[in-house]
Backbone as numpy.savetxt, mean C-alpha at the origin, in Angstrom:
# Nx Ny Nz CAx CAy CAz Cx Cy Cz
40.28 33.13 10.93 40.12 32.24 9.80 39.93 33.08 8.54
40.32 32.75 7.78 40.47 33.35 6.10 39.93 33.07 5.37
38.96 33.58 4.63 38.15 33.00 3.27 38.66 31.94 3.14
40.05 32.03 2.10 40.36 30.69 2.01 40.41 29.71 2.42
40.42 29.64 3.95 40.78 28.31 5.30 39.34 27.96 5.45
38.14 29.04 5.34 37.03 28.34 5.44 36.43 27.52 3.98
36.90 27.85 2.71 36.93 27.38 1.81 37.43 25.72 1.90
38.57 25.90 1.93 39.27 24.82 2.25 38.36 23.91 3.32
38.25 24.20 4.05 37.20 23.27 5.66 36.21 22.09 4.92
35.11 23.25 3.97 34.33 22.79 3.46 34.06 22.05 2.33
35.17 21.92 1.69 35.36 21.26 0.64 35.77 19.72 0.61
35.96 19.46 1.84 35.74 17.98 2.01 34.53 17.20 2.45
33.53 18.45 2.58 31.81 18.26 3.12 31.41 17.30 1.83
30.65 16.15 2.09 29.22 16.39 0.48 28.59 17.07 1.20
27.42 17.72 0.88 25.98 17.88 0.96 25.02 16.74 1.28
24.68 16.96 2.32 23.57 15.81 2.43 22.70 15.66 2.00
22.01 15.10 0.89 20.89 15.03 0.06 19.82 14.08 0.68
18.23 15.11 1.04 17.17 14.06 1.43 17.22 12.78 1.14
16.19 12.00 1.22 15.95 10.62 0.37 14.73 11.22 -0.38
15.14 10.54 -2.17 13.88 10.71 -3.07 12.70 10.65 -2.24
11.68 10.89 -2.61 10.19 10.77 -2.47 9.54 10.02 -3.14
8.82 8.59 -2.93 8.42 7.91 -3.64 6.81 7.46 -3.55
5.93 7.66 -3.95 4.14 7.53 -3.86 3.91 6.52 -4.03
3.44 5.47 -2.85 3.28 4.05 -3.11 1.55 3.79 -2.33
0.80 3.69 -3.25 -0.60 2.95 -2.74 -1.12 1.30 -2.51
-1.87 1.69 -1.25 -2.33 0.22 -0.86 -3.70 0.31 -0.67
-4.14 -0.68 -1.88 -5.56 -0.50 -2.13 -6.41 -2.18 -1.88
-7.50 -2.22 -1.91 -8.23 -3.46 -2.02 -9.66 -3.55 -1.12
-10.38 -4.19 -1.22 -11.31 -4.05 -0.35 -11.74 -3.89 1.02
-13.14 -3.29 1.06 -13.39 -3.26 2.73 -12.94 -4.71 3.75
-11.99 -3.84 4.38 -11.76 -4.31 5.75 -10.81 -5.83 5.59
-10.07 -5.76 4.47 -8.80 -6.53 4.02 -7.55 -6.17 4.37
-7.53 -5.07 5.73 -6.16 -4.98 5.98 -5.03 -3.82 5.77
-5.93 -2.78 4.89 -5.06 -1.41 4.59 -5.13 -0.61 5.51
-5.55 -0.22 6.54 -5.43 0.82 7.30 -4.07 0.29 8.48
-4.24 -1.34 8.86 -3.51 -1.88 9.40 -2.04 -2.00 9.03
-2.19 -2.00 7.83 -0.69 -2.19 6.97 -0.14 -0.70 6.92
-0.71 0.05 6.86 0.13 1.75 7.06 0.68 2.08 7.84
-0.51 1.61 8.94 -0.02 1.81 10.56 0.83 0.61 10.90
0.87 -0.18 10.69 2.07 -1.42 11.03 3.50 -0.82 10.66
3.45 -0.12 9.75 5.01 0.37 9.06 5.45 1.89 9.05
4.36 2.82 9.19 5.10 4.00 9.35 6.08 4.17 10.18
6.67 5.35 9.77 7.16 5.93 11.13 7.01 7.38 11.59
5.82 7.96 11.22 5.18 8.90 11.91 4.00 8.36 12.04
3.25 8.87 12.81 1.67 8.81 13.36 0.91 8.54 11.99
0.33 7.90 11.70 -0.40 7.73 10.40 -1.38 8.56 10.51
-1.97 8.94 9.37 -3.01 9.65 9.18 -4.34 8.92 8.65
-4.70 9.00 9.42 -6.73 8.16 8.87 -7.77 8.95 8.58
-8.62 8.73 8.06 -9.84 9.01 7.93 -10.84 7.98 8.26
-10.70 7.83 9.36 -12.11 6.43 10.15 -12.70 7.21 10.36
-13.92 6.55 10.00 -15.44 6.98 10.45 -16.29 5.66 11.11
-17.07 5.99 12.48 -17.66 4.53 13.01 -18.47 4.29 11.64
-19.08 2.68 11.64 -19.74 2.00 10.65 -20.84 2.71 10.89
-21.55 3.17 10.61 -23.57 3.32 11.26 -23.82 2.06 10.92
-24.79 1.69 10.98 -25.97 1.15 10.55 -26.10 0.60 9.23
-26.88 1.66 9.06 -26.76 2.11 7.32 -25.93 1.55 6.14
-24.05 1.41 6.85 -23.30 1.42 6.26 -23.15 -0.28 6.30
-23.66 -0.86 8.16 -23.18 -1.95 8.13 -24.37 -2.84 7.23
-25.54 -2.09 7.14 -26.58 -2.48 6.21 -26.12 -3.13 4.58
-24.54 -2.34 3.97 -24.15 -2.43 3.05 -22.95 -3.03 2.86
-22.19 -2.78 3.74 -20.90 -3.61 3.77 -20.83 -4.70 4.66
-20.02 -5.84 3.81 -20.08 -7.18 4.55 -19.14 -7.35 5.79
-19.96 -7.60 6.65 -18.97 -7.22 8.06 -18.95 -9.03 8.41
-19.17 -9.98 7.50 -19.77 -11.19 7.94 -18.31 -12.11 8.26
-16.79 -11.27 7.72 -15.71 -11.54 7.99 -14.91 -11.00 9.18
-15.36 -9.75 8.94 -14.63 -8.78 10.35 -15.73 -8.34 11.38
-16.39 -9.05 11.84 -17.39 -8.67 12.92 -17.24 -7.78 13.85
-15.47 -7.30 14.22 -15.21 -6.42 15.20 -14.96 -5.13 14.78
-14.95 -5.38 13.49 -14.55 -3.69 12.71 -15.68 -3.07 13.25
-15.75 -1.74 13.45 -16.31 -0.63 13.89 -15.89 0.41 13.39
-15.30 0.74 12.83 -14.69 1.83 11.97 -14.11 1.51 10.81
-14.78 2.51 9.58 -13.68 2.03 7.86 -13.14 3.53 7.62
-11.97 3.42 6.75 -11.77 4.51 6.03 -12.31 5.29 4.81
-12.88 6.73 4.85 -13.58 7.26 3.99 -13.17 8.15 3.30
-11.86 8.07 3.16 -11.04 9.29 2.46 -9.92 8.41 2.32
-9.06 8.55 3.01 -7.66 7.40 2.83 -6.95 7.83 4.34
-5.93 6.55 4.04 -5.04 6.66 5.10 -3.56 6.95 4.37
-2.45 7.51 5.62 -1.64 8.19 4.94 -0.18 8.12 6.23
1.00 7.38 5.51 1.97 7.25 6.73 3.21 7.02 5.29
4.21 7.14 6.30 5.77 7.26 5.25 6.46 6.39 6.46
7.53 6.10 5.28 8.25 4.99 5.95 9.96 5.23 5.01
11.16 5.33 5.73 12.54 5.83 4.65 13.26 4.01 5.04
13.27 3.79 3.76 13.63 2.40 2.99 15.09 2.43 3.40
16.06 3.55 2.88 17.11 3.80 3.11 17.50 5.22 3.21
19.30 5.86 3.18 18.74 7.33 3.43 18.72 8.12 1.62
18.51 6.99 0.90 18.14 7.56 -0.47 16.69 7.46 -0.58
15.99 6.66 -0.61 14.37 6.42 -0.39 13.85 6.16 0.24
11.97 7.40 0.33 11.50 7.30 0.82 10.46 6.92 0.76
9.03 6.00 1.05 8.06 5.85 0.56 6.91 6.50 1.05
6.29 7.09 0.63 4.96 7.89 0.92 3.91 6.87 0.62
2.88 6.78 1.45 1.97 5.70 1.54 0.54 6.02 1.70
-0.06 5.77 0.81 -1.74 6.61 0.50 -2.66 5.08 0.48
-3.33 4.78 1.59 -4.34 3.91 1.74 -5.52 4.17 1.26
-6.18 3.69 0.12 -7.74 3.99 -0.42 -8.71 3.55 0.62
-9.47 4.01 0.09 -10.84 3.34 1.08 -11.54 2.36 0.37
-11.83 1.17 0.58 -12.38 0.12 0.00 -13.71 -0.47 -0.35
-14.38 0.72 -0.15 -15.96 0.56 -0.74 -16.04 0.99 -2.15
-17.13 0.80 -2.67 -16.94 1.08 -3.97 -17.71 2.44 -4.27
-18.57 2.91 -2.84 -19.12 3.95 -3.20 -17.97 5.38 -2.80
-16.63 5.10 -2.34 -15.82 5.88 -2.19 -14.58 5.88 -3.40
-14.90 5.33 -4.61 -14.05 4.64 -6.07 -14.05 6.10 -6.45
-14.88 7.30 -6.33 -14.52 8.63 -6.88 -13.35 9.34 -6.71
-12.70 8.81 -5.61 -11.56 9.50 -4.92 -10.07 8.80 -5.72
-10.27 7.49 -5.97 -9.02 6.69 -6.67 -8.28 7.79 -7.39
-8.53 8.08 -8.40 -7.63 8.75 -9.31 -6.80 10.28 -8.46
-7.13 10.79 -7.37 -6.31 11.85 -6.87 -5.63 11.25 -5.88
-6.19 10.30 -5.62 -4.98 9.27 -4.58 -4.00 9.00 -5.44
-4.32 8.35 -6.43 -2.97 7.58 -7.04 -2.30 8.25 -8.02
-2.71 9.63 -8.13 -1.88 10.67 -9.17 -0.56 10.48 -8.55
0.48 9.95 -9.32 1.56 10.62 -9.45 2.43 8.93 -8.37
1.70 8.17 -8.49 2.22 6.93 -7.72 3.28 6.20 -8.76
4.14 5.57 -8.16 5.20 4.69 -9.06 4.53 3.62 -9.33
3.91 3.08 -7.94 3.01 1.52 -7.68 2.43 1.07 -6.48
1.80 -0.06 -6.91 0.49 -0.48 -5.70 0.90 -1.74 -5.14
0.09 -1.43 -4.21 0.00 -2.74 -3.75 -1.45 -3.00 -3.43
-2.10 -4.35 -3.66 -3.43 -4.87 -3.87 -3.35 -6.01 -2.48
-3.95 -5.25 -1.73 -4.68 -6.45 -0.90 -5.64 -7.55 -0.59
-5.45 -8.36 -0.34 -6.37 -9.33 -0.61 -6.64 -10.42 0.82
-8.15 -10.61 0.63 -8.37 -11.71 1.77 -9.17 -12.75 0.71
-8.30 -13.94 1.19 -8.67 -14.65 0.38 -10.09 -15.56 0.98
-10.67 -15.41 2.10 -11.76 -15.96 2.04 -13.12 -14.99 1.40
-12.49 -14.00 0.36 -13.88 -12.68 -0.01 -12.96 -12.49 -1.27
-12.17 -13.07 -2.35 -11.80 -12.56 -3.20 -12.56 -11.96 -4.49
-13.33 -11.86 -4.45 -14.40 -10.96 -5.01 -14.21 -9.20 -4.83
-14.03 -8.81 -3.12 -13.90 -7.53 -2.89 -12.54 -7.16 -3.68
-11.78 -7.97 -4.05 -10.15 -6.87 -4.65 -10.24 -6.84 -6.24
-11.43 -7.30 -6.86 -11.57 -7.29 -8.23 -11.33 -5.66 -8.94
-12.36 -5.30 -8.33 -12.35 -3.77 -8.75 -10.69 -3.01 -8.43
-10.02 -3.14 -7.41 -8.62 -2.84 -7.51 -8.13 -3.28 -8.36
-7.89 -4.72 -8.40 -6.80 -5.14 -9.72 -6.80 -4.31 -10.78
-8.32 -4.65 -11.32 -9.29 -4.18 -12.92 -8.44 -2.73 -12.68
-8.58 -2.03 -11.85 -7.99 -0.25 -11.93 -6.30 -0.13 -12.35
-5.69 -0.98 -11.64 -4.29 -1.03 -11.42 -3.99 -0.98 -12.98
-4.63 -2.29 -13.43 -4.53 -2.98 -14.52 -4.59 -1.80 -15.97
-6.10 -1.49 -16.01 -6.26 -0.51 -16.38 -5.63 0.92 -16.42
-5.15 1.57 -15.37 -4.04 2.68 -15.09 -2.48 2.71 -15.67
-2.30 1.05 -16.00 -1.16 0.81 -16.02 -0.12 0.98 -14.99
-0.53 0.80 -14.03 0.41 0.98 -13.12 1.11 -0.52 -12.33
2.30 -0.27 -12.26 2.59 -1.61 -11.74 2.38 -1.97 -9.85
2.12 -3.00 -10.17 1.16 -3.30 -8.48 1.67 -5.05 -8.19
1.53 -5.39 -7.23 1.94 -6.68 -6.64 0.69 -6.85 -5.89
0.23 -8.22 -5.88 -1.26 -8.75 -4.64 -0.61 -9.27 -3.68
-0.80 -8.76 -2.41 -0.73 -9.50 -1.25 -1.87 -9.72 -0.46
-1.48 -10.84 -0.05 -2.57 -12.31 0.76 -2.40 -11.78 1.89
-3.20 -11.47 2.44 -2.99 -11.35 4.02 -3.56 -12.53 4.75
-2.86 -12.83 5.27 -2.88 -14.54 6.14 -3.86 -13.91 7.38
-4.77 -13.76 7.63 -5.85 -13.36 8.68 -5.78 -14.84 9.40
-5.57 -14.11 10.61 -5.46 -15.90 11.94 -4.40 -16.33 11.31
-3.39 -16.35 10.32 -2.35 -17.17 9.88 -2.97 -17.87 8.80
-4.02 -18.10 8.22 -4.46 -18.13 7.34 -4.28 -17.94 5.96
-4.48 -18.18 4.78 -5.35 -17.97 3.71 -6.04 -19.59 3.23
-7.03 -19.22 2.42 -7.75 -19.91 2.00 -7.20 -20.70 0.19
-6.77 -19.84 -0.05 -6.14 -20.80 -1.25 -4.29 -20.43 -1.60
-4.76 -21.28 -2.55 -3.13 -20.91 -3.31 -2.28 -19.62 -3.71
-1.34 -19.70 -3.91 -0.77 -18.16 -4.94 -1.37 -18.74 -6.20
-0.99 -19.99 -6.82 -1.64 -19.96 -7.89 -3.17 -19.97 -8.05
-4.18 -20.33 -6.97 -5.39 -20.48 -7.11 -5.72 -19.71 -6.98
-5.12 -18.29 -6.48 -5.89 -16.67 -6.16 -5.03 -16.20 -7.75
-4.24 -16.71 -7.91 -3.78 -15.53 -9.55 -4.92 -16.03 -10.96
-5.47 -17.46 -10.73 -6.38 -18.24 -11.48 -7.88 -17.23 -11.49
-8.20 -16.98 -10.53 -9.46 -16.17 -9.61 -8.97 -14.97 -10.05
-8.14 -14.32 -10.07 -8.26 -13.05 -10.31 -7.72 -12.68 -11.69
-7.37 -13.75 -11.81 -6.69 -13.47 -13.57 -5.75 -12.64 -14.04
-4.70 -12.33 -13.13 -3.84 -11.69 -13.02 -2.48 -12.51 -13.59
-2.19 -11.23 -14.59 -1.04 -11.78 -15.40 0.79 -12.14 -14.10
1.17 -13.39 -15.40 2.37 -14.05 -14.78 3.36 -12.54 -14.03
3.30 -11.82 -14.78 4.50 -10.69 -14.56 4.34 -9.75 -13.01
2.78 -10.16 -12.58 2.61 -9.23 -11.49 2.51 -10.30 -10.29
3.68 -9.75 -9.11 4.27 -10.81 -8.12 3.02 -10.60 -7.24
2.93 -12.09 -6.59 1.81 -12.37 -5.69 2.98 -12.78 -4.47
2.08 -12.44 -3.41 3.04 -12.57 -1.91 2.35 -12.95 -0.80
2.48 -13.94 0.26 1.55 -13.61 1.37 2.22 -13.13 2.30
1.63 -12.08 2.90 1.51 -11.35 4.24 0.97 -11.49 5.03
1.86 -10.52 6.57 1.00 -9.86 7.61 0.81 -8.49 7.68
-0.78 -8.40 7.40 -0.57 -6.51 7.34 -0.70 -5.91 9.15
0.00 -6.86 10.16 -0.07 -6.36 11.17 1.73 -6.66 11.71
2.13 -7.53 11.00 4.25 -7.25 11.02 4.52 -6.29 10.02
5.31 -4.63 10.78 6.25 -4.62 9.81 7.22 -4.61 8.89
7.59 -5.77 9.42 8.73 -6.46 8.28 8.34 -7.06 7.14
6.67 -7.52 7.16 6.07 -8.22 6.16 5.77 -7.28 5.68
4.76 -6.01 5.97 4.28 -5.23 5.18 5.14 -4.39 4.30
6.78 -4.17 4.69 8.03 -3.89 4.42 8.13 -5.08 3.38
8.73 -6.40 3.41 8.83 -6.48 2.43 7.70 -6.82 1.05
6.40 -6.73 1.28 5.16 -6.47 0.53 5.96 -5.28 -0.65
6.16 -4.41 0.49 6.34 -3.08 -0.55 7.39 -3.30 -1.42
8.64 -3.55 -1.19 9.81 -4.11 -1.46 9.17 -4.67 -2.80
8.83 -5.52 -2.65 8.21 -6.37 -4.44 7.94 -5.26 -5.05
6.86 -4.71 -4.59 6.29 -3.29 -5.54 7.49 -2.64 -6.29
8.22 -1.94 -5.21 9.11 -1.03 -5.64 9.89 -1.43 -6.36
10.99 -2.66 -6.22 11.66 -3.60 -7.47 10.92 -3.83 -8.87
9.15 -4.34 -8.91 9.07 -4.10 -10.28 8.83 -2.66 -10.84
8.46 -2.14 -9.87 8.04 -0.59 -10.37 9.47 0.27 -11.28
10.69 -0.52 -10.60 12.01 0.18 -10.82 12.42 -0.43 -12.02
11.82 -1.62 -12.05 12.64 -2.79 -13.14 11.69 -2.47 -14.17
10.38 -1.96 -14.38 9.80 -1.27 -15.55 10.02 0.03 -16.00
10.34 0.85 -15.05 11.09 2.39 -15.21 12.65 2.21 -16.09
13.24 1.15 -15.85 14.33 1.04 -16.30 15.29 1.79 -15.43
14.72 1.37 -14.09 15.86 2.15 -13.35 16.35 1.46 -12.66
């Protein structure tokens, strides 16, 4: 074979180009469903940071919804998931206490957008998410997680409650299908793209 003939070979190749890399967070309160929603959709082994509850902790956090939780996340959780073979989403779960709120800002450095979880029989715990999102400017979507098939109110009666402007999409979910937690993200990423101007 001849320089040229191998020239020639390869010139009908493309190059296969990764899929972008895209930083997408799922934040909201204790024990609303984010560690579940990472792990529902990756497709590598997710990465956690569970720690059992002590005492102490259950002394402080309201377990009066999830009675079986035994473990929260104290750092974040962390799983990827490829959308297509152009994008990919990288997925950084906060931890949802408020005494772990120090960590927010190196989680969400460098994120396109969020997603805000919510249980609507405790909508109180996702205040402090929104307020951040909001504040950060970052674009984010709330999803309802239907617990038992569930929720407790409306899309409009949880956007009333949380006071969350018309422009940011509300959705209900399962953060234990993922096709739901898939298309959860899906919203995100469409407005995140449709404010980038991309």
């Amino acid at each position: 074979m001849t320089p040229t003939d191998s020239l020639t070979r390869g010139a009908g190749r493309t190059a296969v180009r990764p899929p972008l890399p895209v930083k997408m967070v799922i934040a909201g309160g204790f024990g609303v469903g984010k560690t579940t929603a990472v792990g529902s959709i990756s497709e590598i082994e997710p990465l956690t940071t569970e720690a059992s509850i002590t005492e102490v902790a259950a002394g402080v956090d309201d377990l009066s919804h999830t009675p079986h939780k035994t473990t929260t996340t104290v750092a974040m959780d962390f799983g990827c998931i490829t959308i297509d073979p152009t994008l990919k989403l990288y997925l950084f779960g906060t931890p949802g206490q408020e005494r772990f709120g120090f960590m927010w800002d190196d989680i969400v450095e460098g994120a396109l957008g969020g997603l805000v979880i919510v249980d609507t029989r405790r909508l109180d715990d996702c205040y402090a998410a929104v307020d951040y999102f909001e504040h950060k400017g970052i674009p984010f979507a709330v999803a309802i997680n239907a617990f038992d098939g569930q929720v407790e109110h409306t899309l409009d009666e949880v956007r009333w409650a949380l006071d969350v402007a018309e422009g940011t999409p509300l959705v209900v979910f399962d953060a234990r299908e993922r096709g739901s937690v898939r298309d959860a993200l899906l919203v995100v990423l469409e407005l995140a793209l449709a404010r980038s101007g991309g």
